[in-house]
XYZ file of C-alpha atoms in Angstrom:
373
model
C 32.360 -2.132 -33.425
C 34.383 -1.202 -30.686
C 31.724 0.383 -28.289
C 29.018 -2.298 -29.855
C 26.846 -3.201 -26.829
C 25.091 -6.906 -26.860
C 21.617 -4.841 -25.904
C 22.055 -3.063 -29.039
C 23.426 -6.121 -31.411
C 20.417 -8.362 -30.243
C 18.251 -5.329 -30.804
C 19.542 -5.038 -34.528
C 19.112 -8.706 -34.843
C 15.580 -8.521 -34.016
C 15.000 -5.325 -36.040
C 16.053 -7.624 -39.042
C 14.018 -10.477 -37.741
C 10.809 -8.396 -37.616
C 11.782 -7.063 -40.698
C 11.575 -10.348 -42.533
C 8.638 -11.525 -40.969
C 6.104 -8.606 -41.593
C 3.289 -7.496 -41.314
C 2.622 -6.263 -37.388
C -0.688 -7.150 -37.109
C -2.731 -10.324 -38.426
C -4.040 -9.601 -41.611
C -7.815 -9.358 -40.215
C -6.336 -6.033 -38.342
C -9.159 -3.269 -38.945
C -6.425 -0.459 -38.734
C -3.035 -1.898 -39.949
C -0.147 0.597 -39.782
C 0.960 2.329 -43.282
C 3.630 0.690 -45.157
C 5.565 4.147 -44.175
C 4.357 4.052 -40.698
C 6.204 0.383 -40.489
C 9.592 1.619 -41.748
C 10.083 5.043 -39.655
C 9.713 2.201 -36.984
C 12.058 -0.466 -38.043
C 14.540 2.850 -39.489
C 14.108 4.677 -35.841
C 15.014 1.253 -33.947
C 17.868 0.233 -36.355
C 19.154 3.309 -36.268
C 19.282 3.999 -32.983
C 21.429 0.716 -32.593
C 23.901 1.656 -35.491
C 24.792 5.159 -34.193
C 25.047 3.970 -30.502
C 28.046 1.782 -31.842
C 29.855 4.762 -32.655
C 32.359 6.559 -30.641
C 30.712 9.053 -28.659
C 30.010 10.579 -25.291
C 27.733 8.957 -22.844
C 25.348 11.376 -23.107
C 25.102 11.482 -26.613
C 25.264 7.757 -26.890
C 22.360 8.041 -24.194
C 20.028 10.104 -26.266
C 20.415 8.771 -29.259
C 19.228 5.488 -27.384
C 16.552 6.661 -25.652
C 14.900 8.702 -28.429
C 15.240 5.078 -30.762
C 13.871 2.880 -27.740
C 11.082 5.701 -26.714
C 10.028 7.013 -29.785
C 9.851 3.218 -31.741
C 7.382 2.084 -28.614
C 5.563 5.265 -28.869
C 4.608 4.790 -32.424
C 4.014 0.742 -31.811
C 1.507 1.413 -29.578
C -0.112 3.962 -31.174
C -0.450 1.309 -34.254
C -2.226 -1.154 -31.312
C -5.269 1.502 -31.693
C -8.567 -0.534 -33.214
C -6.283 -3.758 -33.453
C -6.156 -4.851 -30.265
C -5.340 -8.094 -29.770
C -4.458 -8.849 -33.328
C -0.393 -7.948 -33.019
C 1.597 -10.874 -34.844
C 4.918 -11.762 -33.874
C 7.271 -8.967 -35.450
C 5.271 -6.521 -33.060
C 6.586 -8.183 -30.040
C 9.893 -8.159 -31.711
C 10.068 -4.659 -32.684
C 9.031 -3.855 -28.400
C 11.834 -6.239 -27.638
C 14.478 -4.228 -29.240
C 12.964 -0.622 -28.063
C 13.765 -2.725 -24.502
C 17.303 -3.337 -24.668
C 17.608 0.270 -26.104
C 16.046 1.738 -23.381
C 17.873 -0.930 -20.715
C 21.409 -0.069 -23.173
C 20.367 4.117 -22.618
C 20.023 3.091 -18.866
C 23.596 1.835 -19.044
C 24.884 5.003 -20.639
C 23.015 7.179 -18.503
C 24.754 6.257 -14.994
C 28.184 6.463 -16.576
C 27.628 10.245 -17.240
C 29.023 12.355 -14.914
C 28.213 15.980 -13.978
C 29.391 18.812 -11.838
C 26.064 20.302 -11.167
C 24.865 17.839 -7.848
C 21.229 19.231 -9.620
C 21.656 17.348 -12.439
C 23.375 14.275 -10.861
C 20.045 14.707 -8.663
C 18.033 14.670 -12.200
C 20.257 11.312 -13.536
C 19.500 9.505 -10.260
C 15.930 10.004 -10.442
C 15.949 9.882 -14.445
C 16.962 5.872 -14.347
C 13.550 4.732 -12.435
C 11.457 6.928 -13.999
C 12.650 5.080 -17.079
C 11.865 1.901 -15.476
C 9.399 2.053 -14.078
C 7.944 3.929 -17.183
C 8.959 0.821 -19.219
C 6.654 -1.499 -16.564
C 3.838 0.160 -18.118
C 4.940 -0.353 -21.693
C 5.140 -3.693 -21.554
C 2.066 -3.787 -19.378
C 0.389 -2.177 -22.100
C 1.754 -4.456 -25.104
C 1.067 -7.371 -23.118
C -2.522 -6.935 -22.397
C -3.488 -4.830 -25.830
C -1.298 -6.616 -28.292
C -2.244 -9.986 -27.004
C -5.919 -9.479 -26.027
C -5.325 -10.521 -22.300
C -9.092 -10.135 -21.331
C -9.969 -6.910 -19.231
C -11.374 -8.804 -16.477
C -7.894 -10.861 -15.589
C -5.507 -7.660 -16.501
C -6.550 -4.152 -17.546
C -3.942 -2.053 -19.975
C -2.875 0.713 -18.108
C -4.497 3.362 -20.098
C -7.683 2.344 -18.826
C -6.618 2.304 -15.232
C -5.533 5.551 -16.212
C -8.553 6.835 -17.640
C -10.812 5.727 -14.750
C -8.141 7.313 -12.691
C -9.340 10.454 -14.081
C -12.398 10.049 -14.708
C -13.211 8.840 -10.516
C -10.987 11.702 -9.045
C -13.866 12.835 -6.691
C -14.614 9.076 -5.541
C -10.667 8.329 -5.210
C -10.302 12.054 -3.018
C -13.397 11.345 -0.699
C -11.343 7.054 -0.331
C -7.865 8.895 0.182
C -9.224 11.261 3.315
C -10.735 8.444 4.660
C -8.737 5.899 4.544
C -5.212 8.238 4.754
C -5.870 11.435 5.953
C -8.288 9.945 8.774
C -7.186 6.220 9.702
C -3.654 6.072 8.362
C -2.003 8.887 10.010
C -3.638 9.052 13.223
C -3.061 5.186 14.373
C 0.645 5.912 12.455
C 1.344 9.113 14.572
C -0.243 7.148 17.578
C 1.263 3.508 17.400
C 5.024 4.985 16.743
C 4.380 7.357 19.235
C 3.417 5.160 21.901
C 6.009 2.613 20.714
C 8.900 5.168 21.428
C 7.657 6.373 24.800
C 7.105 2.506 25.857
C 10.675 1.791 24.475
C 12.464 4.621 26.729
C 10.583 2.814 29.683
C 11.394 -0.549 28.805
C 15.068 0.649 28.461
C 15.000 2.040 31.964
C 12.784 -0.706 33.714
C 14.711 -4.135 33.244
C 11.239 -5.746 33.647
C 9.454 -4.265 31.196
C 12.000 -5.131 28.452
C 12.094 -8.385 29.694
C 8.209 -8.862 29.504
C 7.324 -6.460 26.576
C 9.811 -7.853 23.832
C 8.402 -11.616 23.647
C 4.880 -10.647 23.577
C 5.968 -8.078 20.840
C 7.205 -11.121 18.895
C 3.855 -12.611 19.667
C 1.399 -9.783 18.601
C 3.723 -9.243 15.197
C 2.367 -12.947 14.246
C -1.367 -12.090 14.845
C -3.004 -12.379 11.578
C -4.389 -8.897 11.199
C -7.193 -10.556 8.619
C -8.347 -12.097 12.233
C -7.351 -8.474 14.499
C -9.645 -6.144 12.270
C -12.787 -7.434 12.810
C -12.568 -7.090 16.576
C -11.493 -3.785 16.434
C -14.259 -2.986 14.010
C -16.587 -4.316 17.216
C -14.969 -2.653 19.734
C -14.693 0.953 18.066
C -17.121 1.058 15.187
C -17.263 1.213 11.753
C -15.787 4.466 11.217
C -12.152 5.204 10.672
C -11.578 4.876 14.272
C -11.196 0.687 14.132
C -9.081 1.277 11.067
C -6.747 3.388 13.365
C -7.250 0.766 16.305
C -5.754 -1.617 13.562
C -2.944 0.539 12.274
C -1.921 1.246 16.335
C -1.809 -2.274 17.009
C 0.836 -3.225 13.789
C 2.824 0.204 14.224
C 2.930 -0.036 17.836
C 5.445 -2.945 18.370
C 7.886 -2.421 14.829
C 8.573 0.753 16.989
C 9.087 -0.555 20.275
C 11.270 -3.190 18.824
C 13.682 -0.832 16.585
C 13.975 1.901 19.351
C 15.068 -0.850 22.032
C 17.592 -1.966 19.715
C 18.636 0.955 18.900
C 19.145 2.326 22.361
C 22.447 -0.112 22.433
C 23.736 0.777 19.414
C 26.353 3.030 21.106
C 29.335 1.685 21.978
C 30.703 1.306 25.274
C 33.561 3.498 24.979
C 31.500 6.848 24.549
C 28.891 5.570 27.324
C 32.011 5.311 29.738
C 33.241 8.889 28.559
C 29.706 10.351 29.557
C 30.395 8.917 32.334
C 33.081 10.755 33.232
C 31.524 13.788 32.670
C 29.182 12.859 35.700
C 26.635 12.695 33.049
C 22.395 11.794 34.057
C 20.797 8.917 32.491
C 18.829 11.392 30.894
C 21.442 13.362 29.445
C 23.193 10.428 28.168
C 20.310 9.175 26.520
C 19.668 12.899 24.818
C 23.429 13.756 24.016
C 24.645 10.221 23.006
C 22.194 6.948 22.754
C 19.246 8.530 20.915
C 21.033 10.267 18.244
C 22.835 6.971 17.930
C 19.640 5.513 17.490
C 18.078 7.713 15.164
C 18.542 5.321 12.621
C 17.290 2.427 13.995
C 14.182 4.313 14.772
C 13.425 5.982 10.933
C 14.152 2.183 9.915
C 10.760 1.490 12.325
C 8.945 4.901 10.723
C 9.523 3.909 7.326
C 8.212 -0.187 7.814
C 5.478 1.612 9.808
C 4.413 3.922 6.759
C 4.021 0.889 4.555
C 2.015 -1.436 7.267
C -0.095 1.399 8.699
C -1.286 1.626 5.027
C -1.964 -1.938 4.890
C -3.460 -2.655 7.696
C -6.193 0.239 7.533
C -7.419 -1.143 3.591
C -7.837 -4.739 4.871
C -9.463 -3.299 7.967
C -12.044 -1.094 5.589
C -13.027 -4.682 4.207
C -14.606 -5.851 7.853
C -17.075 -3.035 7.650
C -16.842 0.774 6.847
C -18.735 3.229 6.004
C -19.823 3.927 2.170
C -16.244 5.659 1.317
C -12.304 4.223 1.823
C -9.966 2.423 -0.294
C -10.793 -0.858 1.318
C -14.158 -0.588 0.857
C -14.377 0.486 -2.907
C -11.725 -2.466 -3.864
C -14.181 -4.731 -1.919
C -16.905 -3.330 -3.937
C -16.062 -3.202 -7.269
C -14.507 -6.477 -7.583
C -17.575 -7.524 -6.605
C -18.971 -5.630 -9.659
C -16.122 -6.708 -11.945
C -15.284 -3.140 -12.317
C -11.457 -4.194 -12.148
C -9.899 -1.269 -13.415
C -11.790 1.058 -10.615
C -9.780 -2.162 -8.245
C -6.824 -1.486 -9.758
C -7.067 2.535 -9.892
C -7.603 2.301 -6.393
C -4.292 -0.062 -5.840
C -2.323 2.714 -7.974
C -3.674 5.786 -5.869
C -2.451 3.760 -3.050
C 0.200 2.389 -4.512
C 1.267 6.463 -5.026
C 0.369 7.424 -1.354
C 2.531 5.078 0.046
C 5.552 6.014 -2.310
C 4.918 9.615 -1.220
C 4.830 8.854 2.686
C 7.554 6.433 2.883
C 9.862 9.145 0.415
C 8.547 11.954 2.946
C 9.932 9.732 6.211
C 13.603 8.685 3.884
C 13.988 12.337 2.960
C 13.623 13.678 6.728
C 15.808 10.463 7.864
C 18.462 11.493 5.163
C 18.202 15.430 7.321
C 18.200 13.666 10.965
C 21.160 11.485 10.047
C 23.050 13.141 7.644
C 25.928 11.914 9.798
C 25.437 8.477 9.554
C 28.030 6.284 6.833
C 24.665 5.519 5.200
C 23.948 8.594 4.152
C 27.133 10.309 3.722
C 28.163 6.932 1.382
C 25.120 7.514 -0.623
């Protein structure tokens, strides 16, 4: 029992504990599993823990844990089908172990090493994907196995399923709300927010004046902000971008000014030497040293400007955006159209902030940062 794990012991024990403490469901289950159905479960899941104790590579030891932890969750929700809200107690057990297989195959998984920097690529991204896909699992077990109502917590296979089934509603909300108001009042606030910082670095005066009211505007509640700008520019996606100017402006201005000192005095004094401009030195030297201070203001930017144009859409917008559907429905207690709408977005802003990290990871490839990582 040398390479024994304690995920995989615990998941035994609970194998054994769900084994003596059948059935899965209660017994007024419409659609109870097969007797044979039951044991390919509890033989994947105890299986998968016996041979992972047994010396072997990481990647082997790996698969064989993630085909027991995947496949024994696979077939325990498929069993959930017409007995929803009915699962007993070895049901929860059983999607215990197939956890601490999957977190045990996790384990495995970063100790393999590769000489292909594609497939270290693959591992790196192959760990959240299992995590994240695991959120979902027990997502799913929690609100179908225990009959969590729909209108506090849908299962994610209905989110899913209206995902699909609203895909021309959830386009026309995306180019409103994104395409439209997100990345014009992004491209605009960060803009503005790095020109104003390269004055505010030359004029003494207006760092001294601009920096405190930044601190001031960053506390404005926005819930209070987007209904002016819904007055003063309309209801169309122009206020939203008003609103996303106004919280992306400053985050900018802030980072950039910092980041303009970030070189040290030592190479300032050497351009110096070389009878170098202000404006050379800030090319040559003090903005690449602040590239990174500036990409950390682009990627807090992608996530607010996102933000701050859905609460906007719930002051008063036109019959389309991502604000104004979530306002909607929950009004109709259509909660899983709410909560597709909170995944799309949820997705959009993974996607822009991964866009800004990976062109951040190409600006300052120089930077200990990146080279560490």
């Amino acid at each position: 029992m040398r390479h024994a794990s304690w995920q995989g012991l615990i998941a035994l024990l609970l194998t054994i504990a769900a084994f003596v403490s059948l059935p899965l469901f209660a017994d007024t289950a419409a659609r109870p599993p097969s007797d044979g159905t039951t044991a390919i479960i509890l033989v994947l899941i105890a299986a998968a823990a016996l041979i992972s104790f047994l010396p072997q590579s990481p990647t082997s030891r790996a698969t064989v844990l993630f085909i027991g932890a995947h496949g024994g969750a696979w077939m325990l929700l498929m069993s959930l089908r017409g007995n929803e809200g009915l699962a007993a107690k070895p049901f929860f057990l059983l999607i215990a172990a197939c956890w601490l297989l999957a977190w045990r195959s996790i384990s495995e998984i970063v100790e393999v090493r590769t000489r292909s920097r594609a497939n270290d690529t693959a591992l790196r991204l192959l760990v959240p994907a299992i995590f994240g896909a695991w959120i979902l699992i027990l997502w799913e077990t929690a609100t179908r196995g225990a009959g969590i109502p729909f209108v506090l917590l849908p299962p994610p296979s209905a989110i899913g399923a209206r995902i699909v089934g609203s895909l021309p509603i959830l386009g026309d909300d995306v180019r409103q709300t994104i395409f439209k108001a997100v990345l014009a009042g992004y491209v605009i606030g960060c803009t503005c927010g790095f020109i104003v910082a390269i004055l505010a670095d030359r004029v003494a005066f207006l760092r001294r004046g601009l920096l405190p009211i930044g601190n001031m505007v960053s506390a404005l509640p926005m819930i209070g902000v987007a209904p002016i700008m819904v007055m003063w520019f309309g209801f169309d996606w122009q206020s939203k971008a008003a609103v996303v100017v106004i919280m992306t402006f400053f985050p900018m201005l802030v980072n950039t000014v910092a980041g303009l000192t970030a070189s040290g005095p030592m190479e300032r004094d050497l351009m110096q030497t070389y009878a170098s401009s202000y404006w050379q030195t800030l090319l040559k030297l003090r903005l690449p040293a602040a590239m990174p201070f500036i990409f950390n203001a682009l990627k807090i930017n992608s996530t607010l400007a996102l933000i701050g144009a859905i609460v906007a859409e719930f002051f008063g917008t036109p019959i389309v955006g991502m604000g104004f559907r979530i306002s909607t429905e929950i009004g109709r207690m259509n909660v899983d159209m709410v909560w597709a709408e909170i995944a799309v977005a949820a997705l959009a802003g993974s996607i822009f902030y991964g866009v800004v990290a990976l062109t951040e990871r190409a600006v300052t490839f120089w930077h200990p940062s990146i080279r560490g990582g």
